[in-house]
Short mmCIF file of C-alpha atoms in Angstrom, two decimals:
data_model
loop_
_atom_site.label_atom_id
_atom_site.label_comp_id
_atom_site.label_asym_id
_atom_site.label_seq_id
_atom_site.Cartn_x
_atom_site.Cartn_y
_atom_site.Cartn_z
CA MET A 28 20.19 -104.19 3.30
CA ILE A 29 23.73 -105.17 2.35
CA THR A 30 24.18 -107.64 -0.47
CA PHE A 31 27.43 -108.93 -1.96
CA GLU A 32 27.17 -110.95 -5.17
CA ASN A 33 30.33 -112.73 -6.28
CA VAL A 34 32.44 -109.75 -5.30
CA THR A 35 36.10 -109.78 -6.17
CA LYS A 36 38.43 -106.94 -5.28
CA ARG A 37 41.87 -106.91 -6.77
CA TYR A 38 44.27 -104.11 -5.83
CA PRO A 39 46.80 -102.77 -8.30
CA GLY A 40 49.75 -105.13 -8.20
CA GLY A 41 47.57 -108.20 -8.39
CA LEU A 42 46.78 -108.65 -4.69
CA LYS A 43 43.36 -110.26 -4.41
CA ALA A 44 41.78 -108.81 -1.28
CA LEU A 45 38.38 -110.44 -1.83
CA GLN A 46 37.45 -113.42 -3.97
CA GLU A 47 33.94 -114.26 -5.08
CA VAL A 48 32.36 -113.15 -1.82
CA SER A 49 28.57 -113.51 -1.61
CA PHE A 50 26.28 -112.87 1.35
CA GLU A 51 23.20 -110.92 2.26
CA LEU A 52 22.37 -108.99 5.38
CA VAL A 53 18.67 -108.24 5.56
CA ALA A 54 17.22 -105.12 7.14
CA GLY A 55 17.29 -105.28 10.92
CA GLU A 56 19.92 -108.00 11.01
CA MET A 57 23.07 -107.92 13.11
CA ALA A 58 26.23 -109.78 12.16
CA PHE A 59 29.90 -110.02 12.98
CA LEU A 60 32.60 -110.14 10.38
CA THR A 61 35.68 -111.96 11.55
CA GLY A 62 38.96 -113.36 10.32
CA HIS A 63 42.69 -112.75 10.75
CA SER A 64 44.10 -109.41 9.85
CA GLY A 65 44.58 -109.32 6.13
CA ALA A 66 41.63 -111.63 5.57
CA GLY A 67 39.73 -108.87 3.79
CA LYS A 68 37.51 -107.41 6.54
CA SER A 69 38.62 -103.84 5.93
CA THR A 70 38.35 -104.21 2.17
CA LEU A 71 34.78 -105.45 2.56
CA MET A 72 33.94 -102.44 4.71
CA ARG A 73 35.61 -100.06 2.26
CA LEU A 74 33.48 -101.44 -0.55
CA ILE A 75 30.29 -100.82 1.45
CA LEU A 76 31.39 -97.22 2.11
CA MET A 77 32.33 -96.72 -1.54
CA LEU A 78 35.91 -95.99 -0.54
CA ASP A 79 36.88 -98.58 -3.15
CA ASN A 80 35.12 -100.12 -6.10
CA ALA A 81 34.69 -103.85 -6.62
CA THR A 82 36.76 -105.28 -9.44
CA ARG A 83 33.99 -107.78 -10.26
CA GLY A 84 30.57 -108.58 -8.89
CA GLN A 85 27.83 -106.44 -7.37
CA VAL A 86 27.61 -104.58 -4.07
CA LEU A 87 24.12 -103.45 -3.05
CA VAL A 88 23.64 -101.18 -0.05
CA ASN A 89 20.35 -99.75 1.08
CA GLY A 90 18.73 -100.74 -2.20
CA LYS A 91 21.40 -99.05 -4.33
CA ASN A 92 23.80 -100.86 -6.59
CA LEU A 93 27.12 -99.25 -5.69
CA THR A 94 28.97 -100.82 -8.58
CA LYS A 95 26.81 -98.85 -10.99
CA MET A 96 27.14 -95.50 -9.25
CA SER A 97 29.59 -92.70 -9.94
CA ARG A 98 32.02 -91.52 -7.30
CA SER A 99 30.04 -88.34 -6.83
CA ALA A 100 27.23 -90.46 -5.37
CA ALA A 101 29.50 -91.67 -2.57
CA PRO A 102 28.57 -88.91 -0.07
CA GLY A 103 24.89 -89.80 -0.40
CA VAL A 104 25.62 -93.48 0.22
CA ARG A 105 27.78 -92.67 3.24
CA GLN A 106 25.09 -90.48 4.74
CA GLY A 107 22.96 -93.62 4.97
CA ILE A 108 25.65 -95.48 6.90
CA GLY A 109 26.86 -94.83 10.42
CA MET A 110 30.55 -95.75 10.54
CA ILE A 111 32.44 -96.50 13.73
CA PHE A 112 36.22 -96.71 13.65
CA GLN A 113 38.69 -98.54 15.85
CA ASP A 114 40.60 -95.32 16.49
CA HIS A 115 37.35 -93.33 16.90
CA LYS A 116 38.46 -90.68 14.39
CA LEU A 117 37.18 -87.83 16.52
CA LEU A 118 38.29 -84.31 15.62
CA ARG A 119 40.55 -83.18 18.44
CA ASP A 120 40.01 -79.46 17.94
CA LYS A 121 36.23 -79.75 18.22
CA THR A 122 34.13 -80.38 21.29
CA ILE A 123 32.22 -83.61 21.81
CA PHE A 124 29.05 -81.80 20.82
CA ASP A 125 30.57 -80.50 17.57
CA ASN A 126 32.01 -83.90 16.74
CA VAL A 127 28.65 -85.58 17.06
CA ALA A 128 26.94 -82.73 15.19
CA LEU A 129 29.14 -83.15 12.12
CA PRO A 130 26.89 -85.50 10.09
CA LEU A 131 23.90 -83.26 10.78
CA MET A 132 25.78 -80.14 9.69
CA ILE A 133 26.72 -81.94 6.51
CA ALA A 134 23.06 -82.69 5.96
CA GLY A 135 22.27 -79.01 6.46
CA ILE A 136 19.86 -79.49 9.35
CA ARG A 137 18.55 -76.59 11.41
CA TYR A 138 20.72 -75.77 14.38
CA ASN A 139 17.88 -76.17 16.86
CA ASP A 140 17.20 -79.67 15.57
CA ILE A 141 20.90 -80.43 15.57
CA ARG A 142 21.07 -79.52 19.24
CA LYS A 143 18.17 -81.77 20.13
CA ARG A 144 19.40 -84.73 18.15
CA VAL A 145 23.01 -84.47 19.28
CA ARG A 146 21.91 -84.40 22.90
CA ALA A 147 19.62 -87.36 22.32
CA ALA A 148 22.47 -89.33 20.73
CA LEU A 149 24.87 -88.42 23.53
CA ASP A 150 22.24 -89.35 26.06
CA LYS A 151 21.88 -92.74 24.43
CA VAL A 152 25.59 -93.50 24.84
CA GLY A 153 25.54 -92.02 28.36
CA LEU A 154 27.77 -89.03 27.68
CA LEU A 155 25.37 -86.12 27.72
CA HIS A 156 27.24 -84.56 30.65
CA ARG A 157 30.44 -84.39 28.55
CA GLU A 158 29.07 -82.50 25.57
CA ARG A 159 31.34 -79.48 26.18
CA ALA A 160 34.46 -81.59 26.77
CA TRP A 161 37.29 -82.10 24.28
CA PRO A 162 37.94 -85.58 22.90
CA LEU A 163 41.38 -85.89 24.53
CA ALA A 164 39.84 -85.34 27.95
CA LEU A 165 37.85 -88.55 27.52
CA SER A 166 38.91 -92.15 28.13
CA GLY A 167 39.22 -94.58 25.23
CA GLY A 168 35.87 -96.17 25.99
CA GLU A 169 34.18 -92.79 26.20
CA GLN A 170 35.73 -91.69 22.94
CA GLN A 171 34.44 -94.82 21.28
CA ARG A 172 30.97 -94.07 22.57
CA VAL A 173 31.22 -90.55 21.16
CA GLY A 174 32.10 -92.20 17.85
CA ILE A 175 28.94 -94.27 18.14
CA ALA A 176 26.88 -91.21 18.97
CA ARG A 177 28.23 -89.57 15.82
CA ALA A 178 27.36 -92.68 13.81
CA ILE A 179 23.78 -92.88 15.03
CA VAL A 180 22.93 -89.17 15.24
CA GLY A 181 21.83 -89.08 11.62
CA MET A 182 19.64 -92.14 12.24
CA PRO A 183 21.12 -94.14 9.37
CA PRO A 184 19.58 -97.54 8.58
CA ILE A 185 22.99 -99.20 8.65
CA LEU A 186 25.77 -99.19 11.25
CA LEU A 187 29.24 -100.39 10.32
CA ALA A 188 31.88 -100.83 12.99
CA ASP A 189 35.51 -101.62 12.28
CA GLU A 190 37.08 -103.30 15.34
CA PRO A 191 35.11 -101.11 17.74
CA THR A 192 36.36 -102.99 20.80
CA GLY A 193 39.96 -103.12 19.60
CA ASN A 194 41.45 -101.00 22.36
CA LEU A 195 38.97 -101.66 25.13
CA ASP A 196 39.06 -104.04 28.08
CA PRO A 197 36.55 -106.93 28.07
CA GLU A 198 34.02 -105.28 30.31
CA LEU A 199 33.87 -102.09 28.26
CA SER A 200 33.74 -104.18 25.11
CA ARG A 201 30.72 -106.04 26.42
CA ASP A 202 28.96 -102.76 27.28
CA LEU A 203 29.68 -101.47 23.82
CA LEU A 204 28.35 -104.57 22.09
CA ASN A 205 25.23 -104.41 24.22
CA LEU A 206 24.76 -100.88 22.98
CA PHE A 207 24.97 -102.22 19.42
CA ARG A 208 22.43 -104.86 20.33
CA GLN A 209 20.06 -102.19 21.63
CA LEU A 210 20.40 -100.18 18.44
CA ASN A 211 19.82 -103.33 16.43
CA ALA A 212 16.69 -104.02 18.45
CA GLN A 213 15.43 -100.63 17.25
CA GLY A 214 15.68 -101.80 13.67
CA VAL A 215 19.18 -100.72 12.62
CA THR A 216 21.17 -103.16 10.49
CA VAL A 217 24.53 -103.70 12.17
CA LEU A 218 27.75 -105.18 10.78
CA ILE A 219 30.73 -105.36 13.11
CA ALA A 220 34.21 -106.38 12.02
CA SER A 221 36.07 -107.91 14.92
CA HIS A 222 38.61 -110.57 15.75
CA ASP A 223 37.55 -110.77 19.39
CA LEU A 224 36.33 -114.37 19.11
CA ALA A 225 35.43 -114.83 22.74
CA LEU A 226 33.16 -111.84 22.69
CA ILE A 227 31.62 -112.76 19.34
CA ARG A 228 30.77 -116.20 20.68
CA GLU A 229 29.18 -114.70 23.73
CA MET A 230 26.90 -112.47 21.67
CA GLY A 231 25.36 -115.37 19.76
CA GLN A 232 24.85 -113.36 16.56
CA ARG A 233 25.38 -114.31 12.95
CA VAL A 234 29.07 -114.55 12.07
CA LEU A 235 30.68 -114.17 8.66
CA VAL A 236 34.17 -115.63 8.55
CA LEU A 237 36.70 -114.38 6.04
CA SER A 238 39.99 -116.05 5.26
CA LYS A 239 42.46 -114.94 2.60
CA GLY A 240 39.76 -112.98 0.85
CA GLN A 241 37.21 -115.77 0.77
CA LEU A 242 34.07 -116.16 2.80
CA ILE A 243 34.69 -119.57 4.35
CA ASP A 244 31.88 -119.70 6.86
CA ASP A 245 28.51 -118.09 7.57
CA ILE A 246 27.27 -119.12 11.01
CA PRO A 247 23.61 -118.24 11.67
CA ALA A 248 22.54 -116.46 14.83
CA GLY A 249 21.89 -118.54 17.93
CA ILE A 250 24.57 -121.14 17.26
CA THR A 251 27.73 -119.49 18.55
CA GLY A 252 25.99 -118.50 21.73
CA SER A 253 25.46 -122.18 22.59
CA GLY A 254 29.12 -122.99 22.70
CA GLN A 255 30.19 -123.81 19.16
CA ARG A 256 33.39 -122.08 18.10
CA PRO A 257 33.34 -120.23 14.85
CA ARG A 258 35.95 -121.72 12.63
CA VAL A 259 38.66 -119.36 11.52
CA GLY A 260 40.78 -120.46 8.58
CA MET B 13 11.30 -81.74 -8.00
CA SER B 14 8.47 -79.99 -6.21
CA LYS B 15 8.70 -76.39 -5.12
CA ARG B 16 8.71 -77.41 -1.50
CA ALA B 17 11.53 -79.86 -1.91
CA LEU B 18 13.50 -77.22 -3.76
CA ARG B 19 12.95 -74.75 -0.96
CA ARG B 20 14.05 -77.31 1.59
CA LYS B 21 17.18 -78.00 -0.44
CA ALA B 22 17.96 -74.30 -0.71
CA ARG B 23 17.57 -73.90 3.03
CA SER B 24 19.86 -76.85 3.73
CA TRP B 25 22.37 -75.36 1.37
CA GLY B 26 22.16 -72.04 3.17
CA ARG B 27 22.71 -73.69 6.54
CA ARG B 28 25.68 -75.62 5.22
CA GLN B 29 27.19 -72.33 3.99
CA LEU B 30 26.64 -70.84 7.40
CA TYR B 31 28.28 -73.79 9.17
CA SER B 32 31.24 -73.52 6.79
CA LEU B 33 31.49 -69.81 7.43
CA PHE B 34 31.65 -70.29 11.18
CA SER B 35 34.03 -73.17 10.80
CA SER B 36 36.41 -71.02 8.72
CA ILE B 37 36.34 -68.20 11.27
CA GLY B 38 36.89 -70.69 14.05
CA THR B 39 39.97 -72.07 12.31
CA LEU B 40 41.46 -68.63 11.77
CA VAL B 41 40.88 -67.66 15.38
CA SER B 42 42.18 -70.91 16.81
CA HIS B 43 45.47 -70.56 14.92
CA LYS B 44 46.11 -66.96 15.90
CA LEU B 45 49.85 -66.76 15.37
CA ALA B 46 49.88 -68.50 11.99
CA THR B 47 46.95 -66.39 10.84
CA LEU B 48 48.65 -63.22 11.99
CA MET B 49 51.87 -64.05 10.16
CA THR B 50 50.00 -64.74 6.93
CA LEU B 51 48.02 -61.55 7.30
CA LEU B 52 51.18 -59.55 7.90
CA VAL B 53 52.75 -60.88 4.71
CA LEU B 54 49.58 -60.18 2.76
CA GLY B 55 49.20 -56.75 4.32
CA ILE B 56 52.70 -55.66 3.41
CA ALA B 57 52.38 -57.07 -0.08
CA MET B 58 49.20 -55.10 -0.65
CA ALA B 59 50.40 -51.95 1.13
CA LEU B 60 53.18 -51.37 -1.40
CA PRO B 61 51.04 -50.84 -4.52
CA LEU B 62 48.41 -49.10 -2.40
CA GLY B 63 50.98 -46.68 -1.03
CA LEU B 64 52.24 -45.90 -4.49
CA PHE B 65 48.67 -45.35 -5.61
CA VAL B 66 48.08 -42.83 -2.86
CA VAL B 67 51.31 -40.99 -3.65
CA VAL B 68 50.50 -40.80 -7.35
CA GLU B 69 46.94 -39.70 -6.68
CA ASN B 70 48.13 -36.96 -4.36
CA LEU B 71 50.68 -35.70 -6.84
CA ARG B 72 48.00 -35.65 -9.49
CA SER B 73 45.76 -33.48 -7.41
CA ILE B 74 48.66 -31.11 -6.84
CA ASP B 75 49.03 -31.09 -10.60
CA LEU B 76 45.44 -29.86 -10.75
CA GLN B 77 46.30 -26.99 -8.43
CA GLN B 78 48.56 -25.67 -11.09
CA SER B 79 47.29 -22.09 -11.07
CA GLU B 80 50.15 -21.00 -8.84
CA TRP B 81 52.82 -22.66 -10.84
CA GLY B 82 51.78 -22.82 -14.41
CA SER B 83 52.93 -19.35 -15.10
CA VAL B 84 54.07 -17.47 -18.17
CA THR B 85 56.36 -14.54 -17.59
CA VAL B 86 56.41 -11.66 -20.04
CA PHE B 87 59.37 -9.26 -20.15
CA PHE B 88 58.51 -6.03 -21.91
CA ASP B 89 60.90 -3.89 -23.89
CA ALA B 90 62.74 -1.33 -21.86
CA SER B 91 60.82 1.34 -23.76
CA VAL B 92 57.49 0.17 -22.44
CA ASP B 93 56.19 2.38 -19.69
CA SER B 94 53.62 1.80 -17.00
CA GLU B 95 50.76 2.90 -19.21
CA SER B 96 51.31 0.53 -22.10
CA ALA B 97 52.13 -2.26 -19.63
CA ALA B 98 48.79 -1.69 -17.94
CA GLU B 99 47.13 -1.68 -21.34
CA THR B 100 48.57 -5.08 -22.17
CA ALA B 101 47.60 -6.38 -18.75
CA HIS B 102 44.06 -5.24 -19.36
CA ALA B 103 43.99 -7.04 -22.72
CA ILE B 104 45.22 -10.18 -21.03
CA GLU B 105 42.57 -9.98 -18.35
CA GLN B 106 39.91 -9.71 -20.98
CA ARG B 107 41.11 -12.99 -22.38
CA ASN B 108 40.44 -14.67 -19.07
CA ALA B 109 43.82 -15.08 -17.50
CA GLU B 110 45.06 -13.68 -14.26
CA VAL B 111 47.87 -11.27 -14.55
CA ARG B 112 50.16 -9.51 -12.14
CA LEU B 113 52.28 -6.57 -13.20
CA VAL B 114 55.68 -6.08 -11.67
CA SER B 115 57.19 -2.65 -12.00
CA PRO B 116 60.98 -2.26 -12.37
CA GLU B 117 61.12 -0.94 -8.80
CA GLU B 118 59.23 -3.89 -7.37
CA GLY B 119 61.38 -6.21 -9.45
CA MET B 120 64.54 -4.69 -8.04
CA ALA B 121 63.17 -4.92 -4.52
CA GLU B 122 62.29 -8.61 -4.96
CA PHE B 123 65.70 -9.25 -6.49
CA SER B 124 67.47 -7.50 -3.64
CA ALA B 125 65.47 -9.48 -1.11
CA SER B 126 65.87 -12.89 -2.68
CA SER B 127 69.51 -12.55 -3.79
CA GLY B 128 70.81 -11.12 -0.58
CA PHE B 129 72.38 -8.12 -2.34
CA SER B 130 70.42 -5.71 -0.27
CA SER B 131 71.94 -2.75 -1.97
CA ALA B 132 71.85 -4.11 -5.47
CA ALA B 133 69.96 -1.09 -6.69
CA ASP B 134 72.85 1.15 -5.69
CA LEU B 135 75.13 -0.62 -8.15
CA PHE B 136 73.17 0.68 -11.08
CA ASP B 137 72.79 4.27 -12.10
CA GLU B 138 69.43 3.52 -13.48
CA ASN B 139 67.11 0.58 -12.88
CA PRO B 140 67.91 -1.90 -15.68
CA LEU B 141 64.78 -4.02 -15.14
CA PRO B 142 61.84 -3.81 -17.54
CA TRP B 143 58.15 -4.05 -16.72
CA VAL B 144 57.14 -7.66 -16.21
CA ALA B 145 53.76 -9.39 -16.39
CA ILE B 146 53.15 -12.76 -14.79
CA LEU B 147 50.25 -14.75 -16.19
CA THR B 148 48.47 -17.60 -14.45
CA PRO B 149 45.42 -19.55 -15.62
CA GLY B 150 42.18 -18.26 -14.16
CA ALA B 151 40.23 -20.37 -11.71
CA GLU B 152 37.76 -21.33 -14.42
CA ASN B 153 40.44 -22.45 -16.84
CA GLU B 154 39.74 -26.01 -17.97
CA GLN B 155 42.30 -26.23 -20.70
CA PRO B 156 45.28 -28.54 -20.19
CA LEU B 157 48.25 -26.52 -19.07
CA GLU B 158 50.30 -27.36 -22.12
CA ALA B 159 47.72 -26.00 -24.50
CA TRP B 160 47.06 -22.97 -22.34
CA VAL B 161 50.74 -22.09 -22.19
CA SER B 162 51.45 -22.49 -25.88
CA GLU B 163 48.37 -20.49 -26.81
CA TRP B 164 49.43 -17.61 -24.61
CA GLN B 165 52.99 -17.87 -25.75
CA ALA B 166 51.93 -17.43 -29.37
CA TRP B 167 49.62 -14.56 -28.56
CA LEU B 168 52.09 -12.72 -26.40
CA GLU B 169 55.02 -13.06 -28.75
CA GLN B 170 53.08 -11.27 -31.46
CA ARG B 171 52.29 -8.35 -29.24
CA GLU B 172 54.14 -5.13 -29.59
CA GLY B 173 56.55 -4.18 -26.88
CA VAL B 174 57.12 -7.74 -25.72
CA ASP B 175 60.76 -8.57 -25.50
CA LEU B 176 60.72 -12.10 -24.16
CA VAL B 177 58.11 -14.68 -23.15
CA GLN B 178 59.48 -17.10 -20.64
CA VAL B 179 57.59 -20.29 -20.16
CA ASP B 180 58.47 -22.11 -17.02
CA HIS B 181 56.68 -25.39 -17.29
CA LYS B 182 59.48 -27.81 -18.05
CA TRP B 183 59.38 -29.03 -14.50
CA LEU B 184 55.65 -29.57 -14.83
CA GLN B 185 56.33 -31.71 -17.87
CA ARG B 186 58.81 -33.62 -15.80
CA LEU B 187 56.26 -34.04 -13.05
CA ALA B 188 53.74 -35.29 -15.58
CA GLY B 189 56.35 -37.72 -16.89
CA LEU B 190 57.11 -38.90 -13.39
CA LEU B 191 53.41 -39.32 -12.70
CA ALA B 192 52.97 -41.39 -15.83
CA LEU B 193 55.92 -43.48 -14.77
CA GLY B 194 54.49 -43.77 -11.26
CA ARG B 195 51.17 -44.93 -12.62
CA GLY B 196 52.86 -47.46 -14.88
CA LEU B 197 54.92 -48.67 -11.96
CA MET B 198 51.76 -48.91 -9.89
CA THR B 199 50.15 -51.11 -12.52
CA VAL B 200 53.17 -53.38 -12.61
CA LEU B 201 53.32 -53.54 -8.82
CA THR B 202 49.59 -54.18 -8.57
CA VAL B 203 49.79 -57.09 -10.97
CA LEU B 204 52.88 -58.55 -9.31
CA PHE B 205 51.64 -58.17 -5.77
CA SER B 206 48.17 -59.44 -6.66
CA LEU B 207 49.91 -62.51 -7.96
CA ALA B 208 51.89 -62.66 -4.73
CA VAL B 209 48.67 -62.49 -2.70
CA VAL B 210 47.15 -65.32 -4.72
CA VAL B 211 50.27 -67.43 -4.28
CA VAL B 212 50.61 -66.72 -0.56
CA VAL B 213 46.97 -67.59 0.08
CA ALA B 214 47.22 -70.69 -2.11
CA ASN B 215 50.23 -71.85 -0.14
CA THR B 216 48.57 -71.11 3.19
CA ILE B 217 45.50 -73.06 2.13
CA ARG B 218 47.72 -75.91 1.01
CA LEU B 219 49.20 -76.06 4.51
CA ASP B 220 45.70 -75.80 6.01
CA VAL B 221 44.51 -78.71 3.91
CA ALA B 222 47.55 -80.75 4.93
CA SER B 223 47.17 -79.97 8.61
CA ARG B 224 43.48 -80.80 8.54
CA SER B 225 43.78 -83.95 6.47
CA GLU B 226 42.43 -85.99 9.36
CA GLU B 227 39.35 -83.83 9.62
CA ILE B 228 38.81 -83.93 5.87
CA GLU B 229 39.04 -87.71 5.92
CA VAL B 230 36.51 -87.97 8.75
CA MET B 231 34.14 -85.53 7.07
CA SER B 232 34.35 -87.49 3.87
CA MET B 233 33.67 -90.76 5.74
CA VAL B 234 30.53 -89.41 7.34
CA GLY B 235 29.13 -88.29 4.03
CA ALA B 236 30.37 -84.78 3.30
CA ASN B 237 30.61 -84.06 -0.37
CA ASN B 238 33.42 -82.25 -2.07
CA GLY B 239 31.66 -78.91 -1.88
CA PHE B 240 31.08 -79.05 1.84
CA ILE B 241 34.70 -79.98 2.49
CA ARG B 242 35.97 -77.29 0.17
CA GLN B 243 33.73 -74.49 1.44
CA PRO B 244 35.50 -73.58 4.70
CA PHE B 245 38.81 -73.32 2.86
CA LEU B 246 37.30 -70.98 0.30
CA TYR B 247 35.92 -68.83 3.09
CA SER B 248 39.32 -68.89 4.78
CA GLY B 249 40.92 -67.70 1.56
CA PHE B 250 38.43 -64.86 1.38
CA TRP B 251 39.12 -63.87 5.01
CA TYR B 252 42.88 -64.00 4.48
CA GLY B 253 42.59 -61.72 1.46
CA MET B 254 40.19 -59.30 3.05
CA LEU B 255 41.92 -59.05 6.42
CA GLY B 256 45.24 -58.70 4.58
CA ALA B 257 43.76 -55.78 2.66
CA LEU B 258 42.47 -54.29 5.90
CA LEU B 259 45.94 -54.53 7.39
CA ALA B 260 47.37 -52.93 4.25
CA LEU B 261 44.97 -50.02 4.64
CA VAL B 262 45.93 -49.62 8.28
CA LEU B 263 49.63 -49.72 7.40
CA MET B 264 49.06 -47.11 4.74
CA LEU B 265 47.12 -44.83 7.07
CA ALA B 266 49.94 -45.13 9.59
CA ALA B 267 52.46 -44.24 6.89
CA ILE B 268 50.40 -41.23 5.81
CA PHE B 269 50.12 -40.09 9.38
CA TYR B 270 53.84 -40.47 9.85
CA LEU B 271 54.73 -38.69 6.62
CA GLN B 272 52.17 -35.95 6.88
CA SER B 273 54.16 -33.19 8.52
CA PRO B 274 57.38 -33.54 6.47
CA LEU B 275 55.36 -33.75 3.29
CA GLU B 276 53.33 -30.73 4.11
CA GLN B 277 56.48 -28.80 4.86
CA LEU B 278 57.87 -29.81 1.51
CA LEU B 279 54.69 -28.80 -0.29
CA GLU B 280 54.59 -25.52 1.55
CA ALA B 281 58.03 -24.78 0.23
CA TYR B 282 56.49 -25.09 -3.22
CA GLY B 283 53.87 -22.63 -2.17
CA SER B 284 51.07 -25.14 -1.95
CA GLN B 285 48.57 -25.34 0.86
CA TYR B 286 47.75 -28.94 0.55
CA LEU B 287 46.43 -31.71 2.75
CA LEU B 288 47.59 -35.25 2.15
CA LYS B 289 44.63 -37.40 1.15
CA GLY B 290 43.99 -41.03 1.96
CA LEU B 291 41.92 -43.41 -0.11
CA GLY B 292 38.40 -42.49 0.87
CA VAL B 293 35.65 -44.84 1.98
CA GLN B 294 34.56 -46.12 -1.41
CA ARG B 295 38.04 -46.97 -2.60
CA SER B 296 38.87 -48.57 0.74
CA LEU B 297 35.84 -50.83 0.41
CA LEU B 298 36.91 -51.68 -3.10
CA VAL B 299 40.38 -52.57 -1.84
CA LEU B 300 38.89 -54.83 0.85
CA LEU B 301 36.69 -56.62 -1.67
CA SER B 302 39.54 -56.98 -4.16
CA GLY B 303 41.71 -58.45 -1.44
CA GLY B 304 38.96 -60.90 -0.56
CA PHE B 305 38.54 -61.83 -4.18
CA LEU B 306 42.25 -62.45 -4.65
CA GLY B 307 42.28 -64.63 -1.54
CA LEU B 308 39.31 -66.56 -2.84
CA CYS B 309 41.14 -67.14 -6.13
CA GLY B 310 44.20 -68.41 -4.30
CA ALA B 311 42.12 -70.72 -2.14
CA PHE B 312 40.18 -72.00 -5.11
CA LEU B 313 43.32 -72.80 -7.08
CA SER B 314 44.86 -74.58 -4.14
CA VAL B 315 42.07 -76.45 -2.43
CA GLN B 316 40.82 -78.44 -5.39
CA ARG B 317 44.24 -79.77 -6.26
CA HIS B 318 45.28 -80.61 -2.74
CA LEU B 319 42.00 -82.21 -1.80
CA ARG B 320 42.41 -84.46 -4.80
CA LEU B 321 45.96 -85.35 -3.81
CA LEU B 322 44.77 -86.05 -0.30
CA ALA B 323 41.92 -88.18 -1.59
CA GLN B 324 44.33 -90.28 -3.59
CA GLY B 325 46.52 -90.75 -0.55
CA HIS B 326 43.68 -91.85 1.70
CA GLY B 327 41.50 -93.53 -0.86
CA ILE B 328 38.64 -91.32 0.16
CA GLY B 329 36.38 -90.63 -2.74
CA LEU B 330 36.38 -86.90 -3.24
#
């Protein structure tokens, strides 16, 4: 579902954000991406979203080779990815309902269908009763769940989350990750960037470890859960 | 692509337009004060050329009611008596002009009345005034006044017993000159203020783009293409232009209402029974559409450029 082949990303000024990174995430897989800040997690995510282009190597997402596509194809690629941000990125002047409906409006879906699907997505994250509320009236955890509802409402095959638990307390974080696990169980490919090592260990999923732009470890699922610490360079 | 897929695409496109439309209205309504200020600026900018247009148009239609004023006055020789004056008047009537004969006695009476020398006639042993004929174009006259006047002047001057033909249309020439100037000025103002409307809308849209950068970024991240992001701003530009034009029309109507009675008094002094005219429905609609179009132009010029700048800043691929 997501394949990196010898991907190098060099920013203007010579900074190498990623060096020769290779990995594959198959459909239906769930993995964590970890490493210190500046290790290249965000760059990797940006490449998947076509916010940046790889300097060298190939990035394949959802069967499409992004490195061979023009920038005008980016919206189509992004419609196949549900993105969850650390700071939620909800629109403050729109209700919860309208926020979640955004990807469906972009897709030009009938309003009746939009209503059904938005309510289903909000129901899934347990916030159906807040659909008429404004984002600022919600707690941080609730806002994050709205962000997830927005990411899944279009039923994309891939979910990307950038530090989704960054501002949440451990209990809320665990709830959130369990929600990701549920979605993954329904067949969605999930990649979560996080530096919350304790939580990652607890989940027992595959872990990709980045350090200084290089992929230094790729721990298969089922190992971290049994007590081994993922090594972070 | 199959017909069905095409139809589905067209429908999606239509829905996206509709969502953008509502989104643009929502933005205008949710920023009432800012919207109102912009509309006021646009309204005033458009009211100026519109007002001038209405003034010029009204003066032109007065120009068409020239029968009262476009007169030629004929002074007969003192030797001409009532009979030969009547004969000439008859000849004039046969050539399709309206004519009024003024006898020396009537002339003296009018002079006494208008000059204030109520006993002017007593100063003279004998009435010094000749017979006078006043010509005006008939109702069915379609000739331009200039041509009509010079034709009659030539004809009258050759007639026996005519002492002097006085043509009093200099002021009409001046009016025509002023009207031409007014129309020229209107063109200049229209061009300048149209430009102003485009610039004001462009600047407003620039601010809108800046203040909604967060929203644009999010929309881009969840897969909106350039067109979908641009659309609400284009609609906003159209609304700004059209509502500005509407305000301009309202301002103009208010001005007409306010100026009506003094203007009518003035026109009455010139002997004209005349009602001040507004723009009419068709022209008003045209003004609204033109305003909308200008706003759309402003938005179009602005949004593309500023979205690109924003995209560079955020690294979002627009």
